[in-house]
Structure formats: structure tokens, C-alpha cells
Amino acid sequence: MFSQACKYAIRAVLYLAVHASEGKKAGVKEIAAALDVPKYFLAKILQQLSRNNLISSTKGPSGGFYLSGQNLEATLKEVVECIDGPDVFNSCILGLPVCSSENPCPLHVQAFAYREGLHYQLKHQAIGDLAKRIEREEQKI
Amino acid sequence: MFSQACKYAIRAVLYLAVHASEGKKAGVKEIAAALDVPKYFLAKILQQLSRNNLISSTKGPSGGFYLSGQNLEATLKEVVECIDGPDVFNSCILGLPVCSSENPCPLHVQAFAYREGLHYQLKHQAIGDLAKRIEREEQKI
DNA sequence: TTAATAAAAGATTTTTTTGTCTTTTATTAT
DNA sequence: ATAATAAAAGACAAAAAAATCTTTTATTAA
Ligand code: FES
Ligand code: FES
């Protein structure tokens, strides 16, 4: 479903939502260590998210990454599409050129139903709200 | 979700189920053309399926691939796991070391439903039965 | 029994993804 | 101002996945 880069991106964004803020920025080193993820690779991913205004950053001493209020209102769908491109949620699971309920492939019904379940959550739940649930339910990242 | 090779494998097996039989074998060339898939790559995939007794083949003139009665009773789950390995249906969507409902990641609930719906179909529907539905509903492969 | 056929096997190549290292730029605390 | 810090950017390397080509083996129809 998601590329490795995308998995790292989601986890990093959630890490920032839970552990960082404008007053308490997190550096690549910290994030990579906390998530047990390759540091330089993560740096590239964070750069891309930053360029697309999905996360915030400042350089220099006491600099690092964090989520602004606006960033917290975005969704993981945007994060996912920033890394894996715009077709993640509407491409056929068998790789056929189009995915449609009118002209479905043999796995479409199941694939579509549950893909949409995921899509719905990622599209409608703000990152900030998701972070609250993570803290409340002590979920792992 | 599935690798390219796995998508080709699923489609090729369904193609065989619908269009071939012991008396009317299909060659790599025919299958590759019908599915619009790279020929040599498909050949490799068919070899692997054949080695694992998920499809049948004979060499020489009028040889080719087909599904035996036994092959038609197998499921796509076996095909998928033959190509993509045994963890396709039980690994965390975020790549965390374990996927469990007891200690779930933030996307687990939706992701698990996604996977299980698909998993259930692939696990419980025989390839032969699936082929009948494909013909009945004129689905694309 | 021989020539033609088609899969099996082996070896390579290409492309994509993942991961690493170095240099540059911006920021800040001293 | 200056040195230290940390992200941004660029260039590179390694690994994995996808795709191709060649040689060998088995089969069968003539
Ligand atoms: S057509 Fe294949 S998943 Fe929708
Ligand atoms: S724990 Fe992540 S999908 Fe189950």
C-alpha cells in the first residue's frame, strides 16, 4: 500500500504531533532515533514535507521540526499523497488502468470497500485530533 | 499492497482459469499479449507458480500453461503468498515490527479491516469459483 | 528419429527505491 | 561579529524490483 518513505513520513508527522511543538522542536536525529528509522533518508522525507508546507522547520541552534497550528489541521491523506503521489487511493489493486465500480476487476469489491475505509479516516481526521487519540489510547508509533 | 509480480501472477492465474484448460493450454506469449504484460517477466512468474504446483504446464508443441482440477481448487491466497511471501496479510501498514489489535498502531483498525476483507475472499474462494463469477459478471482481468 | 516448439533455467540489464555522505545556507546564542 | 548548530540541497551508493535476453531441456507432431 504505502512505500517505505511514506510509512516513515506518516510516523514522523505523528511523532511531531505528539512530541513536538513550536516551543519544543525536534531534530532529525531525535526523530530517527525515536522511530528507529534511517536518519539521512528521513531527513530527505522531512524536507519534502516541509517544502509542501505539511510540516514546519527552522534552521540553526534550537531549530528543528514541528507542526504549526495549520499543520495540525491538515490530514494524513495530504502527507501520503505528498510522498506517494495522488493515485494511492484510487488505483486498481491489480494494476489495471482504471479502478471503477462500473467496470470492476475481480477483487474490486473487497479492495474498494476497505481502501475507502482507510481513505476516509486519513481524509477526515485532522492530524491534531489523531494525535490526541494516540496519547489517550497510548498507541505506538 | 501487492508487488507488480504478484499482480501479474493473480491476473495470469485468473486468465488461465477462464481461458485455458488441459485440452487448451495457453503459452506465455498468448497470456502476456492478452494481459498486456511484459512477456519475459511473466515467464519467470509462471515458472515460480509452476514449481510450487499452483499452475500446470507442459513443454513442447501444443504445450503451455493451464490449471488442473487441483489447481482450480486452490486459492489466490496461495498464489499471492507464493510470490510476495507469507507476511502480506499480517504486517503492519506502517511497517511496525508487529501488527496486533492488542497493541495497535494509529491506523490499525481501518487497515486491519481492509486487509481482512480482502484476505477472507482470497482465502475462502476457490480459483475455479472465482473464474465462474468473472465469466458470469463479465469482469475484466 | 528428427525438426519444431515451448517451458525451464540461467545470466544480465535496467529502473526504482532506499539509504548515505558532503556541502551550503540560515539562524541563534555567545 | 563569530562560532556553533541544524535544516536544505546536491551528489552518490547500495539494494531491491522489474524487465530482458540466451541457453538448455522436454515434448510432440511430422
Ligand atoms: S478495479 Fe481493481 S480494485 Fe477497483
Ligand atoms: S498495528 Fe499497524 S496495521 Fe496493525
XYZ file of C-alpha atoms (C1' of nucleotides) and ligand atoms in Angstrom:
350
model
C 0.000 0.000 0.000
C 2.442 2.666 1.181
C 6.076 2.984 0.185
C 8.718 2.800 2.886
C 9.216 6.546 2.560
C 5.513 7.110 3.092
C 5.425 4.937 6.203
C 8.312 6.914 7.637
C 6.558 10.150 6.713
C 3.338 9.205 8.487
C 5.155 8.082 11.593
C 7.351 11.166 11.659
C 4.402 13.513 11.324
C 2.583 11.723 14.122
C 5.720 11.857 16.228
C 5.897 15.593 15.730
C 2.200 15.984 16.521
C 2.636 14.143 19.789
C 6.104 15.150 20.947
C 6.973 18.480 19.379
C 5.596 21.998 19.187
C 6.749 25.442 18.136
C 8.439 25.836 21.504
C 9.884 22.313 21.555
C 11.182 21.421 18.133
C 12.516 18.003 17.264
C 15.618 17.410 15.144
C 16.063 14.696 12.525
C 18.405 12.894 14.867
C 15.844 12.727 17.655
C 13.025 11.611 15.379
C 15.109 8.997 13.590
C 16.251 7.557 16.902
C 12.747 7.544 18.385
C 11.226 5.805 15.356
C 14.263 3.617 14.618
C 14.441 4.804 11.053
C 17.412 5.648 8.794
C 18.434 9.203 9.643
C 19.523 10.606 6.275
C 16.617 9.041 4.478
C 14.213 10.529 6.985
C 15.872 13.910 6.502
C 15.012 13.789 2.798
C 11.422 12.934 3.550
C 11.076 15.716 6.094
C 12.488 18.163 3.576
C 9.849 17.186 1.073
C 7.063 17.541 3.632
C 8.471 20.890 4.672
C 8.654 22.158 1.096
C 4.982 21.276 0.754
C 4.076 23.048 3.984
C 2.885 19.916 5.726
C 5.414 20.350 8.497
C 7.311 23.374 9.756
C 11.003 23.812 10.436
C 13.647 26.306 11.411
C 17.379 26.103 10.930
C 20.146 26.843 13.370
C 20.552 26.268 17.097
C 17.375 25.186 18.864
C 15.921 24.682 15.410
C 14.192 21.564 14.171
C 10.823 20.330 13.022
C 7.366 20.854 14.492
C 3.763 21.221 13.435
C 2.206 24.657 13.299
C -1.450 25.113 14.133
C -2.194 24.972 10.449
C -0.133 21.817 10.054
C -2.163 20.174 12.807
C -5.347 20.859 10.887
C -4.073 19.054 7.779
C -4.707 15.361 7.267
C -2.558 12.318 6.712
C -4.095 11.993 3.277
C -2.145 15.062 2.284
C 1.008 13.627 3.790
C 0.529 10.347 1.960
C -0.155 11.997 -1.361
C 2.808 14.311 -0.903
C 5.111 11.299 -0.752
C 3.414 8.574 -2.792
C 1.584 10.705 -5.313
C -2.077 11.401 -5.964
C -3.166 7.934 -7.115
C -2.685 5.945 -3.932
C -6.361 5.879 -3.096
C -7.880 5.337 -6.494
C -5.757 2.833 -8.313
C -6.760 -0.743 -9.034
C -5.280 -3.304 -6.691
C -4.418 -5.467 -9.707
C -2.814 -2.582 -11.526
C -5.497 -2.298 -14.212
C -5.511 1.115 -15.877
C -8.688 2.271 -14.139
C -10.462 1.302 -10.956
C -14.207 1.681 -11.123
C -17.271 0.092 -9.609
C -18.934 0.134 -13.005
C -16.254 -1.956 -14.640
C -14.625 -3.666 -11.668
C -11.793 -6.185 -11.512
C -12.417 -9.448 -9.654
C -11.027 -8.052 -6.394
C -12.603 -4.628 -6.656
C -15.485 -5.014 -4.206
C -13.312 -6.045 -1.290
C -10.370 -3.881 -2.267
C -12.514 -0.807 -2.739
C -14.571 -1.162 0.430
C -11.617 -1.344 2.683
C -9.402 1.033 0.805
C -12.170 3.553 1.265
C -12.300 2.821 4.975
C -8.690 3.805 5.282
C -9.080 6.688 2.891
C -11.989 8.051 4.890
C -10.051 8.130 8.123
C -6.972 9.689 6.577
C -9.066 12.263 4.770
C -11.393 13.360 7.549
C -9.356 13.141 10.685
C -7.103 16.116 11.361
C -3.578 15.233 12.387
C -4.046 17.104 15.642
C -7.102 15.062 16.565
C -5.381 11.859 15.627
C -2.508 12.809 17.916
C -4.895 13.296 20.813
C -6.275 9.811 20.316
C -2.776 8.381 20.143
C -1.954 9.901 23.519
C -5.285 8.907 25.039
C -5.034 5.312 23.900
C -1.273 5.136 24.275
C -0.801 3.847 20.775
C 2.599 3.011 19.395
C 4.169 4.933 16.539
C -0.256 -3.926 -1.261
C 0.893 -6.378 -3.936
C 4.142 -6.235 -5.880
C 3.990 -5.862 -9.625
C 4.969 -9.509 -9.987
C 2.120 -10.519 -7.713
C -0.440 -8.505 -9.655
C 0.720 -10.198 -12.842
C 0.550 -13.579 -11.113
C -3.024 -13.095 -9.975
C -4.147 -11.901 -13.369
C -2.346 -14.704 -15.181
C -3.873 -17.362 -12.953
C -7.331 -15.914 -13.486
C -6.687 -15.757 -17.196
C -5.783 -19.431 -17.194
C -8.834 -20.289 -15.118
C -11.101 -18.547 -17.581
C -9.437 -19.184 -20.922
C -7.348 -22.336 -20.652
C -7.765 -25.966 -19.732
C -5.826 -29.205 -20.009
C -7.046 -29.534 -23.586
C -6.475 -25.885 -24.474
C -3.228 -24.690 -22.989
C -2.063 -21.109 -23.141
C 1.501 -20.081 -23.860
C 3.405 -17.206 -22.235
C 3.138 -15.258 -25.433
C -0.641 -15.500 -25.526
C -1.074 -14.637 -21.865
C 1.354 -11.716 -21.977
C -0.412 -10.307 -25.009
C -3.882 -10.767 -23.512
C -2.945 -9.096 -20.237
C -0.598 -6.520 -21.768
C 2.227 -7.530 -19.508
C 5.998 -7.931 -20.124
C 6.477 -11.378 -21.631
C 9.797 -12.478 -20.166
C 8.923 -11.201 -16.741
C 5.648 -13.059 -16.826
C 7.518 -16.209 -17.875
C 9.577 -16.036 -14.682
C 6.483 -15.631 -12.573
C 4.721 -18.546 -14.239
C 7.786 -20.702 -13.647
C 7.671 -19.929 -9.958
C 3.965 -20.717 -9.757
C 4.551 -23.912 -11.667
C 7.393 -25.005 -9.391
C 5.021 -24.549 -6.473
C 2.259 -26.545 -8.152
C -0.155 -23.653 -8.323
C -0.378 -23.886 -12.082
C 0.370 -26.741 -14.501
C 2.462 -26.770 -17.646
C 3.873 -28.986 -20.359
C 6.752 -28.292 -22.704
C 6.937 -28.779 -26.412
C 4.496 -28.297 -29.262
C 0.920 -27.717 -28.135
C 2.355 -27.249 -24.679
C 1.701 -24.305 -22.397
C 0.084 -23.441 -19.104
C -3.268 -24.417 -17.680
C -4.957 -25.167 -14.368
C -5.544 -28.753 -13.348
C -8.609 -29.713 -11.314
C -6.474 -29.478 -8.230
C -5.129 -26.072 -9.257
C -8.704 -24.810 -9.630
C -9.410 -25.760 -6.036
C -6.523 -23.719 -4.695
C -6.983 -20.084 -3.695
C -5.446 -16.786 -4.695
C -4.061 -16.510 -1.180
C -1.659 -19.288 -2.077
C -0.745 -17.552 -5.312
C -0.129 -14.274 -3.519
C 1.985 -15.843 -0.803
C 3.950 -17.801 -3.383
C 5.072 -14.553 -4.974
C 5.068 -11.964 -2.202
C 5.876 -14.187 0.753
C 3.926 -15.255 3.816
C 3.610 -11.885 5.575
C 1.460 -9.994 3.107
C -1.679 -10.375 5.182
C -0.359 -9.844 8.666
C 2.117 -7.000 8.572
C 1.535 -3.525 9.957
C 0.581 -0.929 7.382
C 3.080 1.479 8.955
C 5.829 -1.114 8.966
C 5.942 -1.547 12.733
C 7.512 -4.847 13.763
C 4.234 -6.450 14.785
C 0.612 -5.860 13.882
C -1.811 -6.644 16.652
C -5.202 -5.496 17.843
C -3.930 -5.542 21.418
C -1.143 -3.098 20.700
C -2.338 -1.349 17.564
C -0.782 1.452 15.554
C -2.913 4.536 14.843
C -4.130 3.114 11.520
C -4.634 -0.434 12.678
C -8.424 -0.534 12.981
C -9.067 0.583 9.425
C -6.044 -1.157 7.970
C -6.905 -4.431 9.621
C -10.430 -4.344 8.280
C -9.016 -3.561 4.849
C -6.672 -6.472 4.857
C -9.036 -8.979 6.410
C -11.842 -8.359 3.960
C -9.520 -8.996 1.106
C -7.777 -11.803 2.916
C -11.064 -13.544 3.560
C -12.060 -13.532 -0.073
C -8.653 -14.668 -1.294
C -8.521 -17.377 1.336
C -12.001 -18.862 1.039
C -12.880 -18.552 -2.596
C -11.504 -21.285 -4.854
C -9.905 -20.035 -8.053
C -12.368 -22.110 -10.080
C -15.366 -20.471 -8.408
C -13.863 -17.042 -8.825
C -13.421 -17.761 -12.536
C -17.105 -18.638 -12.850
C -18.074 -15.324 -11.331
C -15.705 -13.483 -13.643
C -17.393 -15.035 -16.658
C -20.886 -14.519 -15.284
C -20.299 -10.861 -14.487
C -18.003 -10.290 -17.434
C -15.312 -8.793 -15.276
C -12.069 -7.514 -16.693
C -8.744 -9.133 -15.927
C 14.163 -40.128 -35.460
C 14.180 -35.528 -36.485
C 12.817 -30.792 -36.623
C 9.956 -27.629 -34.469
C 8.022 -25.963 -30.371
C 7.544 -24.179 -25.825
C 8.700 -24.157 -20.981
C 12.751 -24.112 -17.558
C 16.773 -22.278 -16.162
C 20.479 -19.104 -16.006
C 22.595 -14.833 -16.649
C 22.210 -9.861 -17.347
C 20.457 -5.354 -17.630
C 17.563 -1.508 -16.358
C 14.889 1.054 -13.330
C 13.185 2.316 -8.938
C 13.586 2.626 -4.198
C 16.142 3.084 -0.267
C 19.875 4.737 2.163
C 24.318 7.604 2.853
C 27.571 11.339 2.737
C 29.090 16.151 1.800
C 28.413 20.950 1.078
C 25.649 25.025 1.564
C 22.550 28.153 3.840
C 20.083 30.128 7.538
C 19.690 31.041 12.482
C 20.958 31.938 17.102
C 23.395 32.241 21.228
C 27.704 33.986 22.801
C 30.843 39.821 14.588
C 31.645 34.967 15.321
C 31.269 30.200 16.233
C 28.120 26.602 16.730
C 24.036 24.460 15.236
C 20.653 22.366 12.367
C 17.970 22.142 8.173
C 18.263 22.315 2.879
C 20.256 20.846 -1.057
C 23.018 18.149 -4.015
C 25.520 14.256 -5.289
C 26.267 9.424 -4.720
C 25.966 4.401 -3.448
C 23.601 0.162 -2.425
C 19.842 -2.818 -2.685
C 15.659 -4.426 -4.489
C 12.355 -4.939 -8.033
C 11.214 -5.198 -12.705
C 12.319 -6.460 -17.202
C 15.155 -8.720 -20.963
C 17.977 -11.996 -23.401
C 20.234 -16.539 -24.102
C 20.843 -21.385 -23.468
C 19.051 -25.798 -22.101
C 15.623 -29.389 -21.651
C 11.471 -31.817 -22.579
C 7.748 -32.957 -25.753
C 5.346 -33.902 -29.853
C 3.906 -33.919 -34.396
C 5.523 -34.971 -38.848
S -10.983 -2.219 -10.432
Fe -9.455 -3.327 -9.426
S -9.613 -2.533 -7.425
Fe -11.126 -1.401 -8.469
S -0.518 -2.477 14.022
Fe -0.335 -1.238 12.259
S -1.757 -2.158 10.962
Fe -1.946 -3.428 12.691
